[in-house]
Amino acid sequence: MNADTGVGAGAGVGTPVLRTTDPLALRRVYGAFPTGVTVLAALVDGEPVGMTASSFVPVSLDPPLVSVCAGLASTTWPRLRRTARLGVSVLSGDQEGVCRQLSARGVERFAGLDWCRTGEGAVLLDGACAWYDCSVEREITAGDHRIVLLRVHVTGVDPQTPPLVFHGSRYRRLAGS
């Protein structure tokens, strides 16, 4: 470790060094890791309710588990967490507009969108490259978010459809998509 910078010997010359845990600096560093973009949705009182999440992570094959993070300030997550089933749709490369609509505040999020519901009330978006029908297994408070562990019951995938990617605070598509 280089005592002057606090960076290990593997860091190249000119590599920016994070010397702070300032939230804006952390956001830039966290944004260097590309993620897929998901929508969590379910029927609540007969209407679709949903939110976007880019912190989706497969966790386990046996039992089948995935996780997402929901901000403690979210007003949508408390409504979704009470549902028996929750749909997780992995957005495709051509669904940036869908993502923006579903993450907006003060709008009818599902207006004009094509979706379906499962028999248990999970909501899945048409055109997604993959989807999961899940139930909430457990929640863990972690800083300003909740880590939500979801048990996977049913899945689907369209291997020909590339995902939407979030990187560097921008939506992107995979090369060749």
PDB file of C-alpha atoms in Angstrom:
ATOM      1  CA  MET A   1       0.000   0.000   0.000  1.00  0.00           C
ATOM      2  CA  ASN A   2       1.248   3.446  -0.874  1.00  0.00           C
ATOM      3  CA  ALA A   3       1.339   5.384   2.380  1.00  0.00           C
ATOM      4  CA  ASP A   4       0.988   8.698   0.545  1.00  0.00           C
ATOM      5  CA  THR A   5      -2.278   7.913  -1.249  1.00  0.00           C
ATOM      6  CA  GLY A   6      -3.749   4.987   0.646  1.00  0.00           C
ATOM      7  CA  VAL A   7      -4.022   3.108  -2.651  1.00  0.00           C
ATOM      8  CA  GLY A   8      -2.591  -0.374  -3.166  1.00  0.00           C
ATOM      9  CA  ALA A   9       0.436  -0.943  -5.397  1.00  0.00           C
ATOM     10  CA  GLY A  10      -1.829  -2.132  -8.244  1.00  0.00           C
ATOM     11  CA  ALA A  11      -3.277   1.335  -8.806  1.00  0.00           C
ATOM     12  CA  GLY A  12      -1.894   2.924 -11.940  1.00  0.00           C
ATOM     13  CA  VAL A  13      -0.295   6.325 -12.223  1.00  0.00           C
ATOM     14  CA  GLY A  14      -3.010   8.899 -12.625  1.00  0.00           C
ATOM     15  CA  THR A  15      -5.671   6.705 -11.015  1.00  0.00           C
ATOM     16  CA  PRO A  16      -8.043   8.989  -9.108  1.00  0.00           C
ATOM     17  CA  VAL A  17      -7.984   8.382  -5.374  1.00  0.00           C
ATOM     18  CA  LEU A  18     -11.082   8.571  -3.189  1.00  0.00           C
ATOM     19  CA  ARG A  19     -10.069  10.319  -0.006  1.00  0.00           C
ATOM     20  CA  THR A  20     -13.546  10.984   1.273  1.00  0.00           C
ATOM     21  CA  THR A  21     -16.841   9.286   1.945  1.00  0.00           C
ATOM     22  CA  ASP A  22     -18.742  12.368   0.821  1.00  0.00           C
ATOM     23  CA  PRO A  23     -22.092  11.176  -0.615  1.00  0.00           C
ATOM     24  CA  LEU A  24     -21.527  12.860  -4.009  1.00  0.00           C
ATOM     25  CA  ALA A  25     -18.078  11.299  -4.343  1.00  0.00           C
ATOM     26  CA  LEU A  26     -19.424   7.901  -3.288  1.00  0.00           C
ATOM     27  CA  ARG A  27     -22.237   8.176  -5.851  1.00  0.00           C
ATOM     28  CA  ARG A  28     -19.629   8.674  -8.602  1.00  0.00           C
ATOM     29  CA  VAL A  29     -17.593   5.713  -7.393  1.00  0.00           C
ATOM     30  CA  TYR A  30     -20.662   3.469  -6.962  1.00  0.00           C
ATOM     31  CA  GLY A  31     -21.759   4.534 -10.458  1.00  0.00           C
ATOM     32  CA  ALA A  32     -18.562   3.071 -11.934  1.00  0.00           C
ATOM     33  CA  PHE A  33     -20.069  -0.387 -11.421  1.00  0.00           C
ATOM     34  CA  PRO A  34     -22.602  -1.116 -14.188  1.00  0.00           C
ATOM     35  CA  THR A  35     -25.906  -2.659 -13.163  1.00  0.00           C
ATOM     36  CA  GLY A  36     -29.027  -3.888 -14.827  1.00  0.00           C
ATOM     37  CA  VAL A  37     -32.272  -2.049 -14.169  1.00  0.00           C
ATOM     38  CA  THR A  38     -35.269  -3.781 -12.629  1.00  0.00           C
ATOM     39  CA  VAL A  39     -38.845  -2.901 -11.835  1.00  0.00           C
ATOM     40  CA  LEU A  40     -40.494  -4.322  -8.714  1.00  0.00           C
ATOM     41  CA  ALA A  41     -44.269  -4.388  -9.068  1.00  0.00           C
ATOM     42  CA  ALA A  42     -47.435  -5.952  -7.705  1.00  0.00           C
ATOM     43  CA  LEU A  43     -51.149  -5.370  -7.522  1.00  0.00           C
ATOM     44  CA  VAL A  44     -52.106  -3.305  -4.485  1.00  0.00           C
ATOM     45  CA  ASP A  45     -55.845  -2.822  -3.981  1.00  0.00           C
ATOM     46  CA  GLY A  46     -56.363  -4.004  -7.571  1.00  0.00           C
ATOM     47  CA  GLU A  47     -54.000  -1.441  -9.129  1.00  0.00           C
ATOM     48  CA  PRO A  48     -50.398  -1.926 -10.310  1.00  0.00           C
ATOM     49  CA  VAL A  49     -47.807  -0.349  -8.018  1.00  0.00           C
ATOM     50  CA  GLY A  50     -44.126  -0.367  -8.890  1.00  0.00           C
ATOM     51  CA  MET A  51     -40.679   1.106  -8.443  1.00  0.00           C
ATOM     52  CA  THR A  52     -37.324   0.853 -10.189  1.00  0.00           C
ATOM     53  CA  ALA A  53     -34.229  -0.671  -8.616  1.00  0.00           C
ATOM     54  CA  SER A  54     -30.733  -0.931 -10.059  1.00  0.00           C
ATOM     55  CA  SER A  55     -29.360  -2.828  -7.074  1.00  0.00           C
ATOM     56  CA  PHE A  56     -30.666  -6.251  -8.115  1.00  0.00           C
ATOM     57  CA  VAL A  57     -28.351  -9.171  -7.232  1.00  0.00           C
ATOM     58  CA  PRO A  58     -28.784 -12.935  -7.653  1.00  0.00           C
ATOM     59  CA  VAL A  59     -27.962 -14.459  -4.256  1.00  0.00           C
ATOM     60  CA  SER A  60     -28.516 -18.227  -4.172  1.00  0.00           C
ATOM     61  CA  LEU A  61     -29.545 -21.161  -6.355  1.00  0.00           C
ATOM     62  CA  ASP A  62     -30.653 -23.392  -3.475  1.00  0.00           C
ATOM     63  CA  PRO A  63     -32.899 -21.994  -2.219  1.00  0.00           C
ATOM     64  CA  PRO A  64     -33.488 -19.618  -5.144  1.00  0.00           C
ATOM     65  CA  LEU A  65     -32.967 -16.098  -3.773  1.00  0.00           C
ATOM     66  CA  VAL A  66     -32.320 -12.642  -5.204  1.00  0.00           C
ATOM     67  CA  SER A  67     -31.972  -9.277  -3.499  1.00  0.00           C
ATOM     68  CA  VAL A  68     -32.782  -5.633  -4.187  1.00  0.00           C
ATOM     69  CA  CYS A  69     -32.321  -2.478  -2.168  1.00  0.00           C
ATOM     70  CA  ALA A  70     -35.097  -0.027  -1.350  1.00  0.00           C
ATOM     71  CA  GLY A  71     -34.449   3.415   0.126  1.00  0.00           C
ATOM     72  CA  LEU A  72     -35.789   4.016   3.612  1.00  0.00           C
ATOM     73  CA  ALA A  73     -37.464   7.175   2.271  1.00  0.00           C
ATOM     74  CA  SER A  74     -39.346   5.227  -0.428  1.00  0.00           C
ATOM     75  CA  THR A  75     -43.100   5.641  -0.233  1.00  0.00           C
ATOM     76  CA  THR A  76     -43.646   2.801  -2.718  1.00  0.00           C
ATOM     77  CA  TRP A  77     -41.738  -0.001  -0.967  1.00  0.00           C
ATOM     78  CA  PRO A  78     -43.995  -0.030   2.146  1.00  0.00           C
ATOM     79  CA  ARG A  79     -46.968  -0.628  -0.182  1.00  0.00           C
ATOM     80  CA  LEU A  80     -45.202  -3.417  -2.110  1.00  0.00           C
ATOM     81  CA  ARG A  81     -43.768  -5.256   0.901  1.00  0.00           C
ATOM     82  CA  ARG A  82     -47.250  -6.239   2.100  1.00  0.00           C
ATOM     83  CA  THR A  83     -48.088  -8.156  -1.095  1.00  0.00           C
ATOM     84  CA  ALA A  84     -47.993 -11.947  -1.280  1.00  0.00           C
ATOM     85  CA  ARG A  85     -46.024 -11.895  -4.553  1.00  0.00           C
ATOM     86  CA  LEU A  86     -43.820  -9.344  -6.192  1.00  0.00           C
ATOM     87  CA  GLY A  87     -42.788  -9.222  -9.842  1.00  0.00           C
ATOM     88  CA  VAL A  88     -39.226  -8.310 -10.758  1.00  0.00           C
ATOM     89  CA  SER A  89     -38.848  -7.350 -14.424  1.00  0.00           C
ATOM     90  CA  VAL A  90     -35.320  -6.900 -15.817  1.00  0.00           C
ATOM     91  CA  LEU A  91     -35.740  -4.059 -18.301  1.00  0.00           C
ATOM     92  CA  SER A  92     -34.557  -4.517 -21.877  1.00  0.00           C
ATOM     93  CA  GLY A  93     -32.267  -2.148 -23.736  1.00  0.00           C
ATOM     94  CA  ASP A  94     -35.184  -0.403 -25.433  1.00  0.00           C
ATOM     95  CA  GLN A  95     -37.109   0.273 -22.186  1.00  0.00           C
ATOM     96  CA  GLU A  96     -35.303   3.397 -20.973  1.00  0.00           C
ATOM     97  CA  GLY A  97     -38.547   5.375 -21.317  1.00  0.00           C
ATOM     98  CA  VAL A  98     -40.371   2.759 -19.260  1.00  0.00           C
ATOM     99  CA  CYS A  99     -37.715   3.090 -16.571  1.00  0.00           C
ATOM    100  CA  ARG A 100     -37.988   6.874 -16.503  1.00  0.00           C
ATOM    101  CA  GLN A 101     -41.786   6.690 -16.298  1.00  0.00           C
ATOM    102  CA  LEU A 102     -41.755   4.142 -13.474  1.00  0.00           C
ATOM    103  CA  SER A 103     -39.215   6.117 -11.438  1.00  0.00           C
ATOM    104  CA  ALA A 104     -41.043   9.458 -11.798  1.00  0.00           C
ATOM    105  CA  ARG A 105     -42.936  10.998  -8.909  1.00  0.00           C
ATOM    106  CA  GLY A 106     -46.434  12.359  -9.094  1.00  0.00           C
ATOM    107  CA  VAL A 107     -47.447  10.565 -12.307  1.00  0.00           C
ATOM    108  CA  GLU A 108     -49.567   7.536 -13.152  1.00  0.00           C
ATOM    109  CA  ARG A 109     -46.569   5.208 -13.425  1.00  0.00           C
ATOM    110  CA  PHE A 110     -48.287   2.413 -15.377  1.00  0.00           C
ATOM    111  CA  ALA A 111     -50.239   4.645 -17.810  1.00  0.00           C
ATOM    112  CA  GLY A 112     -49.803   3.294 -21.337  1.00  0.00           C
ATOM    113  CA  LEU A 113     -47.508   0.433 -20.293  1.00  0.00           C
ATOM    114  CA  ASP A 114     -48.148  -3.191 -21.232  1.00  0.00           C
ATOM    115  CA  TRP A 115     -48.000  -5.551 -18.270  1.00  0.00           C
ATOM    116  CA  CYS A 116     -49.523  -8.735 -16.973  1.00  0.00           C
ATOM    117  CA  ARG A 117     -50.310 -10.104 -13.552  1.00  0.00           C
ATOM    118  CA  THR A 118     -49.663 -13.534 -12.170  1.00  0.00           C
ATOM    119  CA  GLY A 119     -52.344 -15.476 -10.338  1.00  0.00           C
ATOM    120  CA  GLU A 120     -50.727 -14.421  -7.063  1.00  0.00           C
ATOM    121  CA  GLY A 121     -50.695 -10.699  -7.891  1.00  0.00           C
ATOM    122  CA  ALA A 122     -47.145 -10.090  -9.102  1.00  0.00           C
ATOM    123  CA  VAL A 123     -46.967  -7.557 -11.960  1.00  0.00           C
ATOM    124  CA  LEU A 124     -44.556  -8.219 -14.848  1.00  0.00           C
ATOM    125  CA  LEU A 125     -43.738  -5.822 -17.687  1.00  0.00           C
ATOM    126  CA  ASP A 126     -44.074  -6.874 -21.312  1.00  0.00           C
ATOM    127  CA  GLY A 127     -40.814  -6.576 -23.235  1.00  0.00           C
ATOM    128  CA  ALA A 128     -38.551  -7.267 -20.242  1.00  0.00           C
ATOM    129  CA  CYS A 129     -35.545  -9.472 -20.988  1.00  0.00           C
ATOM    130  CA  ALA A 130     -36.108 -11.535 -17.818  1.00  0.00           C
ATOM    131  CA  TRP A 131     -38.598 -11.714 -15.009  1.00  0.00           C
ATOM    132  CA  TYR A 132     -39.017 -13.240 -11.561  1.00  0.00           C
ATOM    133  CA  ASP A 133     -42.142 -13.973  -9.523  1.00  0.00           C
ATOM    134  CA  CYS A 134     -41.011 -13.626  -5.888  1.00  0.00           C
ATOM    135  CA  SER A 135     -42.093 -13.255  -2.289  1.00  0.00           C
ATOM    136  CA  VAL A 136     -40.362 -11.251   0.429  1.00  0.00           C
ATOM    137  CA  GLU A 137     -38.148 -13.563   2.468  1.00  0.00           C
ATOM    138  CA  ARG A 138     -36.440 -11.043   4.740  1.00  0.00           C
ATOM    139  CA  GLU A 139     -35.447  -7.386   5.090  1.00  0.00           C
ATOM    140  CA  ILE A 140     -32.272  -5.996   6.601  1.00  0.00           C
ATOM    141  CA  THR A 141     -31.839  -2.311   7.382  1.00  0.00           C
ATOM    142  CA  ALA A 142     -28.473  -1.126   6.056  1.00  0.00           C
ATOM    143  CA  GLY A 143     -27.705   2.576   6.328  1.00  0.00           C
ATOM    144  CA  ASP A 144     -30.233   4.593   4.331  1.00  0.00           C
ATOM    145  CA  HIS A 145     -31.627   1.506   2.552  1.00  0.00           C
ATOM    146  CA  ARG A 146     -33.262  -1.848   3.200  1.00  0.00           C
ATOM    147  CA  ILE A 147     -31.708  -4.927   1.666  1.00  0.00           C
ATOM    148  CA  VAL A 148     -34.679  -7.016   0.593  1.00  0.00           C
ATOM    149  CA  LEU A 149     -34.127 -10.741   0.163  1.00  0.00           C
ATOM    150  CA  LEU A 150     -36.668 -12.265  -2.228  1.00  0.00           C
ATOM    151  CA  ARG A 151     -37.521 -15.942  -2.678  1.00  0.00           C
ATOM    152  CA  VAL A 152     -37.884 -16.818  -6.356  1.00  0.00           C
ATOM    153  CA  HIS A 153     -40.911 -18.961  -7.277  1.00  0.00           C
ATOM    154  CA  VAL A 154     -41.087 -18.714 -11.084  1.00  0.00           C
ATOM    155  CA  THR A 155     -38.795 -17.160 -13.705  1.00  0.00           C
ATOM    156  CA  GLY A 156     -38.698 -16.392 -17.389  1.00  0.00           C
ATOM    157  CA  VAL A 157     -36.093 -15.112 -19.830  1.00  0.00           C
ATOM    158  CA  ASP A 158     -35.827 -13.899 -23.420  1.00  0.00           C
ATOM    159  CA  PRO A 159     -32.173 -14.693 -24.260  1.00  0.00           C
ATOM    160  CA  GLN A 160     -32.399 -12.698 -27.518  1.00  0.00           C
ATOM    161  CA  THR A 161     -33.286  -9.442 -25.735  1.00  0.00           C
ATOM    162  CA  PRO A 162     -30.367  -7.451 -24.259  1.00  0.00           C
ATOM    163  CA  PRO A 163     -30.771  -5.637 -20.927  1.00  0.00           C
ATOM    164  CA  LEU A 164     -30.850  -1.943 -20.103  1.00  0.00           C
ATOM    165  CA  VAL A 165     -27.672  -1.026 -18.205  1.00  0.00           C
ATOM    166  CA  PHE A 166     -27.107   1.825 -15.755  1.00  0.00           C
ATOM    167  CA  HIS A 167     -23.515   3.066 -15.577  1.00  0.00           C
ATOM    168  CA  GLY A 168     -21.966   6.418 -14.703  1.00  0.00           C
ATOM    169  CA  SER A 169     -25.404   7.879 -13.914  1.00  0.00           C
ATOM    170  CA  ARG A 170     -26.578   7.138 -17.481  1.00  0.00           C
ATOM    171  CA  TYR A 171     -28.660   4.478 -19.156  1.00  0.00           C
ATOM    172  CA  ARG A 172     -26.683   2.463 -21.674  1.00  0.00           C
ATOM    173  CA  ARG A 173     -27.072  -0.497 -23.981  1.00  0.00           C
ATOM    174  CA  LEU A 174     -24.619  -3.318 -24.443  1.00  0.00           C
ATOM    175  CA  ALA A 175     -22.392  -3.034 -27.538  1.00  0.00           C
ATOM    176  CA  GLY A 176     -23.918  -4.837 -30.479  1.00  0.00           C
ATOM    177  CA  SER A 177     -27.436  -4.434 -29.052  1.00  0.00           C
TER     178      SER A 177
END
